[in-house]
């Protein structure tokens, strides 16, 4: 049984470890406002009990959950949305227009993921996806905003990682919830407070130019902090954006030059080891690979899909 792990990070925002695969890999965010709650990303079905525990710990009644907001429909972000909505009967789901149909009828999403992972592995990590009543689904186009108990949340379309991805600007904290668009930065690879950030170019929507445009759009929002799903809050957005831009372009270049999938995977692995060690990280090369192995697999797959689409 998973144990609730969360951190209050200011401005009524809490970062919750979703306990997906391993601790410190994926998070969800609770925004608390006037005794009400909004969740940004909700992990998988197995995360739902943790989020319910958090509400209880903070004395927020389940009927005061106003919004469930996945940044996109990848299952480490939205897999638990239907489950959470079953409990939070007053909540409205806010979703990207390209993702709405998968939340209303998740059968294709589940079938596709089961084909990739195998039925047993899918059930182990995600359980069965739960459909959400269309009447409880609100589509957020670019520029859409909501007033959450006097707190304005604004949505911006940010493709590159996924076509069904938006980010959410929170005016109260001057922060932006970025899902996967502003990269991944794991706690184990942070050295002297400096995150090691990279773009998770997982299948099937990687688009380097769209991603670069989305990074610019995030910076143009003028926020002081980004809330990453993988993992927790980061500052110094201009510095991180520079590293992220470099790696988006570099990964695309690796993919275009690689003779085959195995060579590409090996090149990305070697690149990560060299770059992480250059930060002064004290982990061994094997430990770095172990932390990043899932990402390396998904990055490789996503890049190869992109190359094949553009061949």
PDB file of C-alpha atoms in Angstrom:
ATOM      1  CA  UNK A   1       0.000   0.000   0.000  1.00  0.00           C
ATOM      2  CA  UNK A   2       1.328   3.439  -0.968  1.00  0.00           C
ATOM      3  CA  UNK A   3       1.901   6.080   1.696  1.00  0.00           C
ATOM      4  CA  UNK A   4       0.911   9.701   1.097  1.00  0.00           C
ATOM      5  CA  UNK A   5       3.944  11.905   0.418  1.00  0.00           C
ATOM      6  CA  UNK A   6       3.409  15.567  -0.321  1.00  0.00           C
ATOM      7  CA  UNK A   7       5.033  18.961   0.097  1.00  0.00           C
ATOM      8  CA  UNK A   8       3.332  22.310   0.595  1.00  0.00           C
ATOM      9  CA  UNK A   9       5.233  24.607  -1.760  1.00  0.00           C
ATOM     10  CA  UNK A  10       3.525  27.938  -1.099  1.00  0.00           C
ATOM     11  CA  UNK A  11       0.543  29.925  -2.382  1.00  0.00           C
ATOM     12  CA  UNK A  12      -1.858  27.125  -1.450  1.00  0.00           C
ATOM     13  CA  UNK A  13      -0.135  24.665  -3.786  1.00  0.00           C
ATOM     14  CA  UNK A  14       0.883  21.161  -2.707  1.00  0.00           C
ATOM     15  CA  UNK A  15       3.026  18.758  -4.742  1.00  0.00           C
ATOM     16  CA  UNK A  16       1.919  15.143  -4.248  1.00  0.00           C
ATOM     17  CA  UNK A  17       3.999  12.114  -5.223  1.00  0.00           C
ATOM     18  CA  UNK A  18       1.673  10.017  -7.382  1.00  0.00           C
ATOM     19  CA  UNK A  19       3.691   6.864  -6.521  1.00  0.00           C
ATOM     20  CA  UNK A  20       3.846   5.934 -10.217  1.00  0.00           C
ATOM     21  CA  UNK A  21       6.595   3.359 -10.920  1.00  0.00           C
ATOM     22  CA  UNK A  22       8.873   4.770  -8.198  1.00  0.00           C
ATOM     23  CA  UNK A  23       8.907   7.654  -5.703  1.00  0.00           C
ATOM     24  CA  UNK A  24       9.963  10.970  -7.222  1.00  0.00           C
ATOM     25  CA  UNK A  25       8.988  10.078 -10.781  1.00  0.00           C
ATOM     26  CA  UNK A  26       5.565  11.702 -11.166  1.00  0.00           C
ATOM     27  CA  UNK A  27       3.537  14.192  -9.176  1.00  0.00           C
ATOM     28  CA  UNK A  28       0.105  15.778  -8.980  1.00  0.00           C
ATOM     29  CA  UNK A  29      -0.736  19.215  -7.678  1.00  0.00           C
ATOM     30  CA  UNK A  30      -3.465  20.329  -5.310  1.00  0.00           C
ATOM     31  CA  UNK A  31      -4.457  23.993  -5.340  1.00  0.00           C
ATOM     32  CA  UNK A  32      -6.335  24.944  -2.184  1.00  0.00           C
ATOM     33  CA  UNK A  33      -8.464  28.087  -2.258  1.00  0.00           C
ATOM     34  CA  UNK A  34     -11.062  29.138   0.317  1.00  0.00           C
ATOM     35  CA  UNK A  35     -11.537  25.574   1.517  1.00  0.00           C
ATOM     36  CA  UNK A  36     -11.991  24.256  -2.022  1.00  0.00           C
ATOM     37  CA  UNK A  37      -9.661  22.148  -4.159  1.00  0.00           C
ATOM     38  CA  UNK A  38      -8.514  21.847  -7.755  1.00  0.00           C
ATOM     39  CA  UNK A  39      -6.215  19.053  -8.902  1.00  0.00           C
ATOM     40  CA  UNK A  40      -3.708  19.520 -11.719  1.00  0.00           C
ATOM     41  CA  UNK A  41      -2.808  16.053 -13.048  1.00  0.00           C
ATOM     42  CA  UNK A  42      -4.082  13.094 -11.062  1.00  0.00           C
ATOM     43  CA  UNK A  43      -1.714  10.203 -11.816  1.00  0.00           C
ATOM     44  CA  UNK A  44      -3.285   6.771 -12.252  1.00  0.00           C
ATOM     45  CA  UNK A  45      -6.200   4.954 -10.628  1.00  0.00           C
ATOM     46  CA  UNK A  46      -3.766   3.901  -7.907  1.00  0.00           C
ATOM     47  CA  UNK A  47      -3.064   7.565  -7.108  1.00  0.00           C
ATOM     48  CA  UNK A  48      -6.700   8.351  -6.291  1.00  0.00           C
ATOM     49  CA  UNK A  49      -6.589   6.977  -2.699  1.00  0.00           C
ATOM     50  CA  UNK A  50      -3.557   9.187  -2.006  1.00  0.00           C
ATOM     51  CA  UNK A  51      -5.386  12.280  -3.233  1.00  0.00           C
ATOM     52  CA  UNK A  52      -8.397  11.380  -1.100  1.00  0.00           C
ATOM     53  CA  UNK A  53      -6.069  10.994   1.900  1.00  0.00           C
ATOM     54  CA  UNK A  54      -4.595  14.425   1.173  1.00  0.00           C
ATOM     55  CA  UNK A  55      -8.039  16.026   1.123  1.00  0.00           C
ATOM     56  CA  UNK A  56      -8.817  14.396   4.458  1.00  0.00           C
ATOM     57  CA  UNK A  57      -5.524  15.568   5.937  1.00  0.00           C
ATOM     58  CA  UNK A  58      -6.270  19.127   4.824  1.00  0.00           C
ATOM     59  CA  UNK A  59      -9.895  18.936   5.996  1.00  0.00           C
ATOM     60  CA  UNK A  60     -11.244  19.640   2.520  1.00  0.00           C
ATOM     61  CA  UNK A  61     -14.581  17.869   1.951  1.00  0.00           C
ATOM     62  CA  UNK A  62     -14.694  15.771  -1.215  1.00  0.00           C
ATOM     63  CA  UNK A  63     -17.718  17.784  -2.355  1.00  0.00           C
ATOM     64  CA  UNK A  64     -15.450  20.874  -2.356  1.00  0.00           C
ATOM     65  CA  UNK A  65     -13.274  19.529  -5.168  1.00  0.00           C
ATOM     66  CA  UNK A  66     -14.258  21.947  -7.935  1.00  0.00           C
ATOM     67  CA  UNK A  67     -11.909  20.918 -10.749  1.00  0.00           C
ATOM     68  CA  UNK A  68      -9.878  17.969 -12.021  1.00  0.00           C
ATOM     69  CA  UNK A  69      -7.421  19.200 -14.663  1.00  0.00           C
ATOM     70  CA  UNK A  70      -5.096  16.798 -16.516  1.00  0.00           C
ATOM     71  CA  UNK A  71      -2.496  18.701 -18.552  1.00  0.00           C
ATOM     72  CA  UNK A  72      -2.853  16.027 -21.255  1.00  0.00           C
ATOM     73  CA  UNK A  73      -4.254  12.521 -21.568  1.00  0.00           C
ATOM     74  CA  UNK A  74      -1.074  10.459 -21.123  1.00  0.00           C
ATOM     75  CA  UNK A  75      -1.890   7.968 -18.412  1.00  0.00           C
ATOM     76  CA  UNK A  76       0.627   9.094 -15.784  1.00  0.00           C
ATOM     77  CA  UNK A  77      -1.245  12.422 -15.846  1.00  0.00           C
ATOM     78  CA  UNK A  78      -4.860  11.521 -16.635  1.00  0.00           C
ATOM     79  CA  UNK A  79      -5.181   7.787 -15.947  1.00  0.00           C
ATOM     80  CA  UNK A  80      -6.883   8.439 -12.617  1.00  0.00           C
ATOM     81  CA  UNK A  81      -9.193  11.221 -13.838  1.00  0.00           C
ATOM     82  CA  UNK A  82     -12.301   9.047 -14.146  1.00  0.00           C
ATOM     83  CA  UNK A  83     -11.698   7.465 -10.764  1.00  0.00           C
ATOM     84  CA  UNK A  84     -11.224  10.860  -9.122  1.00  0.00           C
ATOM     85  CA  UNK A  85     -14.366  12.221 -10.774  1.00  0.00           C
ATOM     86  CA  UNK A  86     -16.374   9.289  -9.385  1.00  0.00           C
ATOM     87  CA  UNK A  87     -15.445  10.416  -5.875  1.00  0.00           C
ATOM     88  CA  UNK A  88     -15.568  14.175  -6.494  1.00  0.00           C
ATOM     89  CA  UNK A  89     -19.157  14.350  -7.691  1.00  0.00           C
ATOM     90  CA  UNK A  90     -19.266  18.171  -7.819  1.00  0.00           C
ATOM     91  CA  UNK A  91     -16.075  18.485  -9.858  1.00  0.00           C
ATOM     92  CA  UNK A  92     -15.785  19.511 -13.476  1.00  0.00           C
ATOM     93  CA  UNK A  93     -13.052  18.032 -15.676  1.00  0.00           C
ATOM     94  CA  UNK A  94     -11.105  20.622 -17.688  1.00  0.00           C
ATOM     95  CA  UNK A  95      -9.349  19.097 -20.691  1.00  0.00           C
ATOM     96  CA  UNK A  96      -7.675  20.012 -23.994  1.00  0.00           C
ATOM     97  CA  UNK A  97     -10.053  19.814 -26.986  1.00  0.00           C
ATOM     98  CA  UNK A  98      -7.980  17.011 -28.521  1.00  0.00           C
ATOM     99  CA  UNK A  99      -8.138  14.981 -25.317  1.00  0.00           C
ATOM    100  CA  UNK A 100     -11.811  15.271 -24.385  1.00  0.00           C
ATOM    101  CA  UNK A 101     -13.065  12.253 -26.340  1.00  0.00           C
ATOM    102  CA  UNK A 102     -10.527   9.996 -24.613  1.00  0.00           C
ATOM    103  CA  UNK A 103     -11.811  11.049 -21.201  1.00  0.00           C
ATOM    104  CA  UNK A 104     -15.456  10.585 -22.192  1.00  0.00           C
ATOM    105  CA  UNK A 105     -14.739   7.176 -23.753  1.00  0.00           C
ATOM    106  CA  UNK A 106     -11.314   5.862 -22.690  1.00  0.00           C
ATOM    107  CA  UNK A 107     -11.687   2.489 -24.447  1.00  0.00           C
ATOM    108  CA  UNK A 108      -9.338   3.357 -27.319  1.00  0.00           C
ATOM    109  CA  UNK A 109      -6.817   4.838 -24.893  1.00  0.00           C
ATOM    110  CA  UNK A 110      -6.884   1.666 -22.803  1.00  0.00           C
ATOM    111  CA  UNK A 111      -6.725  -0.645 -25.830  1.00  0.00           C
ATOM    112  CA  UNK A 112      -3.781   1.260 -27.302  1.00  0.00           C
ATOM    113  CA  UNK A 113      -1.825   1.317 -24.056  1.00  0.00           C
ATOM    114  CA  UNK A 114      -2.597  -2.357 -23.382  1.00  0.00           C
ATOM    115  CA  UNK A 115      -1.204  -3.208 -26.816  1.00  0.00           C
ATOM    116  CA  UNK A 116       2.025  -1.372 -25.969  1.00  0.00           C
ATOM    117  CA  UNK A 117       2.508  -2.606 -22.389  1.00  0.00           C
ATOM    118  CA  UNK A 118       0.616  -5.911 -22.462  1.00  0.00           C
ATOM    119  CA  UNK A 119      -2.630  -6.471 -20.560  1.00  0.00           C
ATOM    120  CA  UNK A 120      -0.972  -7.605 -17.325  1.00  0.00           C
ATOM    121  CA  UNK A 121       1.485  -4.704 -17.130  1.00  0.00           C
ATOM    122  CA  UNK A 122      -1.237  -2.225 -18.052  1.00  0.00           C
ATOM    123  CA  UNK A 123      -3.501  -3.411 -15.235  1.00  0.00           C
ATOM    124  CA  UNK A 124      -0.554  -3.418 -12.812  1.00  0.00           C
ATOM    125  CA  UNK A 125       0.303   0.240 -13.440  1.00  0.00           C
ATOM    126  CA  UNK A 126      -3.048   1.780 -14.429  1.00  0.00           C
ATOM    127  CA  UNK A 127      -6.022  -0.449 -13.599  1.00  0.00           C
ATOM    128  CA  UNK A 128      -9.164   0.014 -15.721  1.00  0.00           C
ATOM    129  CA  UNK A 129      -9.815   3.512 -17.042  1.00  0.00           C
ATOM    130  CA  UNK A 130     -13.130   5.048 -15.973  1.00  0.00           C
ATOM    131  CA  UNK A 131     -15.311   7.016 -18.405  1.00  0.00           C
ATOM    132  CA  UNK A 132     -16.430  10.547 -17.492  1.00  0.00           C
ATOM    133  CA  UNK A 133     -19.910  11.883 -18.228  1.00  0.00           C
ATOM    134  CA  UNK A 134     -19.730  14.325 -21.139  1.00  0.00           C
ATOM    135  CA  UNK A 135     -21.858  16.806 -19.165  1.00  0.00           C
ATOM    136  CA  UNK A 136     -19.030  17.075 -16.616  1.00  0.00           C
ATOM    137  CA  UNK A 137     -16.327  17.797 -19.207  1.00  0.00           C
ATOM    138  CA  UNK A 138     -15.265  21.353 -20.090  1.00  0.00           C
ATOM    139  CA  UNK A 139     -12.999  21.912 -23.083  1.00  0.00           C
ATOM    140  CA  UNK A 140     -10.245  24.496 -22.629  1.00  0.00           C
ATOM    141  CA  UNK A 141      -9.133  26.112 -25.878  1.00  0.00           C
ATOM    142  CA  UNK A 142      -6.071  28.349 -26.031  1.00  0.00           C
ATOM    143  CA  UNK A 143      -6.717  31.432 -23.872  1.00  0.00           C
ATOM    144  CA  UNK A 144      -9.573  29.841 -21.888  1.00  0.00           C
ATOM    145  CA  UNK A 145      -9.713  30.781 -18.207  1.00  0.00           C
ATOM    146  CA  UNK A 146     -11.654  29.814 -15.092  1.00  0.00           C
ATOM    147  CA  UNK A 147     -12.314  31.617 -11.844  1.00  0.00           C
ATOM    148  CA  UNK A 148     -11.551  29.102  -9.107  1.00  0.00           C
ATOM    149  CA  UNK A 149     -12.907  30.618  -5.894  1.00  0.00           C
ATOM    150  CA  UNK A 150     -11.551  34.036  -6.915  1.00  0.00           C
ATOM    151  CA  UNK A 151      -8.289  32.573  -8.276  1.00  0.00           C
ATOM    152  CA  UNK A 152      -7.778  32.907 -12.036  1.00  0.00           C
ATOM    153  CA  UNK A 153      -6.377  29.920 -13.928  1.00  0.00           C
ATOM    154  CA  UNK A 154      -5.578  30.531 -17.601  1.00  0.00           C
ATOM    155  CA  UNK A 155      -4.973  27.807 -20.186  1.00  0.00           C
ATOM    156  CA  UNK A 156      -2.510  27.966 -23.078  1.00  0.00           C
ATOM    157  CA  UNK A 157      -2.143  25.413 -25.872  1.00  0.00           C
ATOM    158  CA  UNK A 158       1.370  23.908 -25.744  1.00  0.00           C
ATOM    159  CA  UNK A 159       1.985  21.125 -28.298  1.00  0.00           C
ATOM    160  CA  UNK A 160       5.362  19.517 -28.947  1.00  0.00           C
ATOM    161  CA  UNK A 161       5.255  16.706 -26.412  1.00  0.00           C
ATOM    162  CA  UNK A 162       1.604  15.975 -27.205  1.00  0.00           C
ATOM    163  CA  UNK A 163      -1.001  17.610 -29.435  1.00  0.00           C
ATOM    164  CA  UNK A 164      -3.507  17.348 -26.571  1.00  0.00           C
ATOM    165  CA  UNK A 165      -1.377  19.296 -24.079  1.00  0.00           C
ATOM    166  CA  UNK A 166      -2.092  22.599 -22.376  1.00  0.00           C
ATOM    167  CA  UNK A 167      -0.333  24.450 -19.564  1.00  0.00           C
ATOM    168  CA  UNK A 168      -2.110  26.349 -16.797  1.00  0.00           C
ATOM    169  CA  UNK A 169      -1.060  29.812 -15.621  1.00  0.00           C
ATOM    170  CA  UNK A 170      -1.841  30.490 -11.955  1.00  0.00           C
ATOM    171  CA  UNK A 171      -1.863  34.239 -11.366  1.00  0.00           C
ATOM    172  CA  UNK A 172      -1.863  33.958  -7.554  1.00  0.00           C
ATOM    173  CA  UNK A 173       1.463  32.117  -7.393  1.00  0.00           C
ATOM    174  CA  UNK A 174       2.844  33.624 -10.619  1.00  0.00           C
ATOM    175  CA  UNK A 175       3.482  30.014 -11.583  1.00  0.00           C
ATOM    176  CA  UNK A 176       2.645  27.748 -14.496  1.00  0.00           C
ATOM    177  CA  UNK A 177       1.699  24.074 -14.383  1.00  0.00           C
ATOM    178  CA  UNK A 178       3.575  22.629 -17.329  1.00  0.00           C
ATOM    179  CA  UNK A 179       2.855  18.885 -17.406  1.00  0.00           C
ATOM    180  CA  UNK A 180       5.611  17.582 -19.692  1.00  0.00           C
ATOM    181  CA  UNK A 181       6.037  20.585 -22.005  1.00  0.00           C
ATOM    182  CA  UNK A 182       8.640  22.327 -19.844  1.00  0.00           C
ATOM    183  CA  UNK A 183      10.560  19.095 -19.453  1.00  0.00           C
ATOM    184  CA  UNK A 184      11.430  16.499 -16.853  1.00  0.00           C
ATOM    185  CA  UNK A 185      13.784  17.110 -13.905  1.00  0.00           C
ATOM    186  CA  UNK A 186      14.130  14.267 -11.415  1.00  0.00           C
ATOM    187  CA  UNK A 187      15.162  14.957  -7.798  1.00  0.00           C
ATOM    188  CA  UNK A 188      17.954  12.351  -7.945  1.00  0.00           C
ATOM    189  CA  UNK A 189      19.688  14.293 -10.732  1.00  0.00           C
ATOM    190  CA  UNK A 190      19.489  17.737  -9.112  1.00  0.00           C
ATOM    191  CA  UNK A 191      22.931  18.998  -8.021  1.00  0.00           C
ATOM    192  CA  UNK A 192      23.355  22.011  -5.709  1.00  0.00           C
ATOM    193  CA  UNK A 193      19.783  23.047  -6.370  1.00  0.00           C
ATOM    194  CA  UNK A 194      20.256  22.971 -10.145  1.00  0.00           C
ATOM    195  CA  UNK A 195      17.812  20.644 -11.932  1.00  0.00           C
ATOM    196  CA  UNK A 196      18.928  18.525 -14.879  1.00  0.00           C
ATOM    197  CA  UNK A 197      16.110  19.103 -17.355  1.00  0.00           C
ATOM    198  CA  UNK A 198      15.301  17.308 -20.598  1.00  0.00           C
ATOM    199  CA  UNK A 199      12.387  16.956 -23.060  1.00  0.00           C
ATOM    200  CA  UNK A 200      10.456  13.658 -22.818  1.00  0.00           C
ATOM    201  CA  UNK A 201       9.849  13.047 -26.529  1.00  0.00           C
ATOM    202  CA  UNK A 202       7.584  10.050 -25.978  1.00  0.00           C
ATOM    203  CA  UNK A 203       5.303   8.663 -28.734  1.00  0.00           C
ATOM    204  CA  UNK A 204       3.454   9.663 -30.801  1.00  0.00           C
ATOM    205  CA  UNK A 205       3.280  13.444 -31.144  1.00  0.00           C
ATOM    206  CA  UNK A 206       6.885  14.692 -30.821  1.00  0.00           C
ATOM    207  CA  UNK A 207       7.264  17.820 -32.919  1.00  0.00           C
ATOM    208  CA  UNK A 208      10.453  19.818 -32.302  1.00  0.00           C
ATOM    209  CA  UNK A 209       9.294  23.100 -33.849  1.00  0.00           C
ATOM    210  CA  UNK A 210       6.000  23.028 -31.965  1.00  0.00           C
ATOM    211  CA  UNK A 211       7.907  22.259 -28.770  1.00  0.00           C
ATOM    212  CA  UNK A 212      10.296  25.177 -29.220  1.00  0.00           C
ATOM    213  CA  UNK A 213       7.321  27.473 -29.858  1.00  0.00           C
ATOM    214  CA  UNK A 214       5.620  26.182 -26.703  1.00  0.00           C
ATOM    215  CA  UNK A 215       8.734  26.851 -24.609  1.00  0.00           C
ATOM    216  CA  UNK A 216       8.698  30.439 -25.899  1.00  0.00           C
ATOM    217  CA  UNK A 217       4.997  30.688 -25.058  1.00  0.00           C
ATOM    218  CA  UNK A 218       5.608  29.483 -21.498  1.00  0.00           C
ATOM    219  CA  UNK A 219       8.365  32.067 -20.993  1.00  0.00           C
ATOM    220  CA  UNK A 220       6.168  34.786 -22.503  1.00  0.00           C
ATOM    221  CA  UNK A 221       3.645  34.150 -19.721  1.00  0.00           C
ATOM    222  CA  UNK A 222       6.182  35.824 -17.413  1.00  0.00           C
ATOM    223  CA  UNK A 223       5.861  33.368 -14.531  1.00  0.00           C
ATOM    224  CA  UNK A 224       8.542  33.003 -11.842  1.00  0.00           C
ATOM    225  CA  UNK A 225       8.151  29.258 -11.356  1.00  0.00           C
ATOM    226  CA  UNK A 226       7.061  26.162 -13.241  1.00  0.00           C
ATOM    227  CA  UNK A 227       5.305  23.232 -11.631  1.00  0.00           C
ATOM    228  CA  UNK A 228       6.607  20.125 -13.410  1.00  0.00           C
ATOM    229  CA  UNK A 229       4.724  16.845 -13.220  1.00  0.00           C
ATOM    230  CA  UNK A 230       8.157  15.175 -13.284  1.00  0.00           C
ATOM    231  CA  UNK A 231       8.989  16.511 -10.692  1.00  0.00           C
ATOM    232  CA  UNK A 232       8.007  19.390  -8.400  1.00  0.00           C
ATOM    233  CA  UNK A 233       8.594  23.151  -8.642  1.00  0.00           C
ATOM    234  CA  UNK A 234      11.509  24.753 -10.507  1.00  0.00           C
ATOM    235  CA  UNK A 235      12.706  28.364 -10.757  1.00  0.00           C
ATOM    236  CA  UNK A 236      15.247  30.020 -13.101  1.00  0.00           C
ATOM    237  CA  UNK A 237      12.950  29.411 -16.052  1.00  0.00           C
ATOM    238  CA  UNK A 238      15.083  31.240 -18.612  1.00  0.00           C
ATOM    239  CA  UNK A 239      18.132  29.137 -17.775  1.00  0.00           C
ATOM    240  CA  UNK A 240      16.149  25.894 -17.873  1.00  0.00           C
ATOM    241  CA  UNK A 241      14.451  26.905 -21.124  1.00  0.00           C
ATOM    242  CA  UNK A 242      17.852  27.349 -22.752  1.00  0.00           C
ATOM    243  CA  UNK A 243      18.886  23.799 -21.799  1.00  0.00           C
ATOM    244  CA  UNK A 244      15.518  22.462 -22.894  1.00  0.00           C
ATOM    245  CA  UNK A 245      15.678  24.159 -26.306  1.00  0.00           C
ATOM    246  CA  UNK A 246      19.174  22.779 -26.876  1.00  0.00           C
ATOM    247  CA  UNK A 247      18.052  19.239 -26.076  1.00  0.00           C
ATOM    248  CA  UNK A 248      14.884  19.378 -28.182  1.00  0.00           C
ATOM    249  CA  UNK A 249      17.016  20.306 -31.200  1.00  0.00           C
ATOM    250  CA  UNK A 250      19.762  17.836 -30.297  1.00  0.00           C
ATOM    251  CA  UNK A 251      17.372  14.894 -29.887  1.00  0.00           C
ATOM    252  CA  UNK A 252      15.814  15.671 -33.267  1.00  0.00           C
ATOM    253  CA  UNK A 253      19.298  15.773 -34.809  1.00  0.00           C
ATOM    254  CA  UNK A 254      20.242  12.471 -33.145  1.00  0.00           C
ATOM    255  CA  UNK A 255      17.113  10.885 -34.601  1.00  0.00           C
ATOM    256  CA  UNK A 256      17.714  12.146 -38.128  1.00  0.00           C
ATOM    257  CA  UNK A 257      21.300  10.860 -38.111  1.00  0.00           C
ATOM    258  CA  UNK A 258      20.828   7.521 -36.321  1.00  0.00           C
ATOM    259  CA  UNK A 259      21.116   4.451 -38.589  1.00  0.00           C
ATOM    260  CA  UNK A 260      18.681   2.414 -36.473  1.00  0.00           C
ATOM    261  CA  UNK A 261      16.702   2.349 -33.230  1.00  0.00           C
ATOM    262  CA  UNK A 262      19.374   0.620 -31.146  1.00  0.00           C
ATOM    263  CA  UNK A 263      22.041   3.123 -32.180  1.00  0.00           C
ATOM    264  CA  UNK A 264      19.723   5.997 -31.307  1.00  0.00           C
ATOM    265  CA  UNK A 265      18.915   4.516 -27.902  1.00  0.00           C
ATOM    266  CA  UNK A 266      22.608   3.982 -27.174  1.00  0.00           C
ATOM    267  CA  UNK A 267      23.465   7.535 -28.242  1.00  0.00           C
ATOM    268  CA  UNK A 268      20.781   9.040 -25.993  1.00  0.00           C
ATOM    269  CA  UNK A 269      21.914   6.899 -23.057  1.00  0.00           C
ATOM    270  CA  UNK A 270      25.557   7.920 -23.542  1.00  0.00           C
ATOM    271  CA  UNK A 271      24.549  11.571 -23.915  1.00  0.00           C
ATOM    272  CA  UNK A 272      22.569  11.519 -20.677  1.00  0.00           C
ATOM    273  CA  UNK A 273      25.398   9.899 -18.720  1.00  0.00           C
ATOM    274  CA  UNK A 274      27.946  12.443 -19.966  1.00  0.00           C
ATOM    275  CA  UNK A 275      25.667  15.438 -19.360  1.00  0.00           C
ATOM    276  CA  UNK A 276      24.576  14.345 -15.882  1.00  0.00           C
ATOM    277  CA  UNK A 277      28.150  13.596 -14.786  1.00  0.00           C
ATOM    278  CA  UNK A 278      29.228  17.010 -16.106  1.00  0.00           C
ATOM    279  CA  UNK A 279      26.917  18.651 -13.536  1.00  0.00           C
ATOM    280  CA  UNK A 280      28.965  17.123 -10.711  1.00  0.00           C
ATOM    281  CA  UNK A 281      26.413  14.412  -9.965  1.00  0.00           C
ATOM    282  CA  UNK A 282      27.999  11.685  -7.832  1.00  0.00           C
ATOM    283  CA  UNK A 283      25.926   8.807  -9.210  1.00  0.00           C
ATOM    284  CA  UNK A 284      27.607   6.084 -11.250  1.00  0.00           C
ATOM    285  CA  UNK A 285      26.864   5.736 -14.981  1.00  0.00           C
ATOM    286  CA  UNK A 286      24.791   2.629 -14.250  1.00  0.00           C
ATOM    287  CA  UNK A 287      22.770   4.452 -11.580  1.00  0.00           C
ATOM    288  CA  UNK A 288      22.057   7.265 -14.047  1.00  0.00           C
ATOM    289  CA  UNK A 289      20.908   4.759 -16.662  1.00  0.00           C
ATOM    290  CA  UNK A 290      18.707   3.000 -14.100  1.00  0.00           C
ATOM    291  CA  UNK A 291      16.956   6.286 -13.220  1.00  0.00           C
ATOM    292  CA  UNK A 292      16.469   7.264 -16.863  1.00  0.00           C
ATOM    293  CA  UNK A 293      15.888   3.867 -18.509  1.00  0.00           C
ATOM    294  CA  UNK A 294      12.120   4.295 -18.906  1.00  0.00           C
ATOM    295  CA  UNK A 295      12.587   7.788 -20.351  1.00  0.00           C
ATOM    296  CA  UNK A 296      15.333   6.611 -22.691  1.00  0.00           C
ATOM    297  CA  UNK A 297      13.021   3.914 -24.075  1.00  0.00           C
ATOM    298  CA  UNK A 298      10.125   6.329 -24.576  1.00  0.00           C
ATOM    299  CA  UNK A 299      12.314   9.103 -25.995  1.00  0.00           C
ATOM    300  CA  UNK A 300      13.782   6.663 -28.518  1.00  0.00           C
ATOM    301  CA  UNK A 301      10.346   5.381 -29.534  1.00  0.00           C
ATOM    302  CA  UNK A 302       8.956   8.893 -29.894  1.00  0.00           C
ATOM    303  CA  UNK A 303      11.878  10.087 -31.995  1.00  0.00           C
ATOM    304  CA  UNK A 304      11.651   7.068 -34.310  1.00  0.00           C
ATOM    305  CA  UNK A 305       7.911   7.639 -34.819  1.00  0.00           C
ATOM    306  CA  UNK A 306       8.684  11.270 -35.710  1.00  0.00           C
ATOM    307  CA  UNK A 307      11.396  10.254 -38.198  1.00  0.00           C
ATOM    308  CA  UNK A 308       9.094   7.710 -39.862  1.00  0.00           C
ATOM    309  CA  UNK A 309       6.269  10.259 -40.123  1.00  0.00           C
ATOM    310  CA  UNK A 310       8.609  12.730 -41.812  1.00  0.00           C
ATOM    311  CA  UNK A 311      10.502  10.279 -44.033  1.00  0.00           C
TER     312      UNK A 311
END
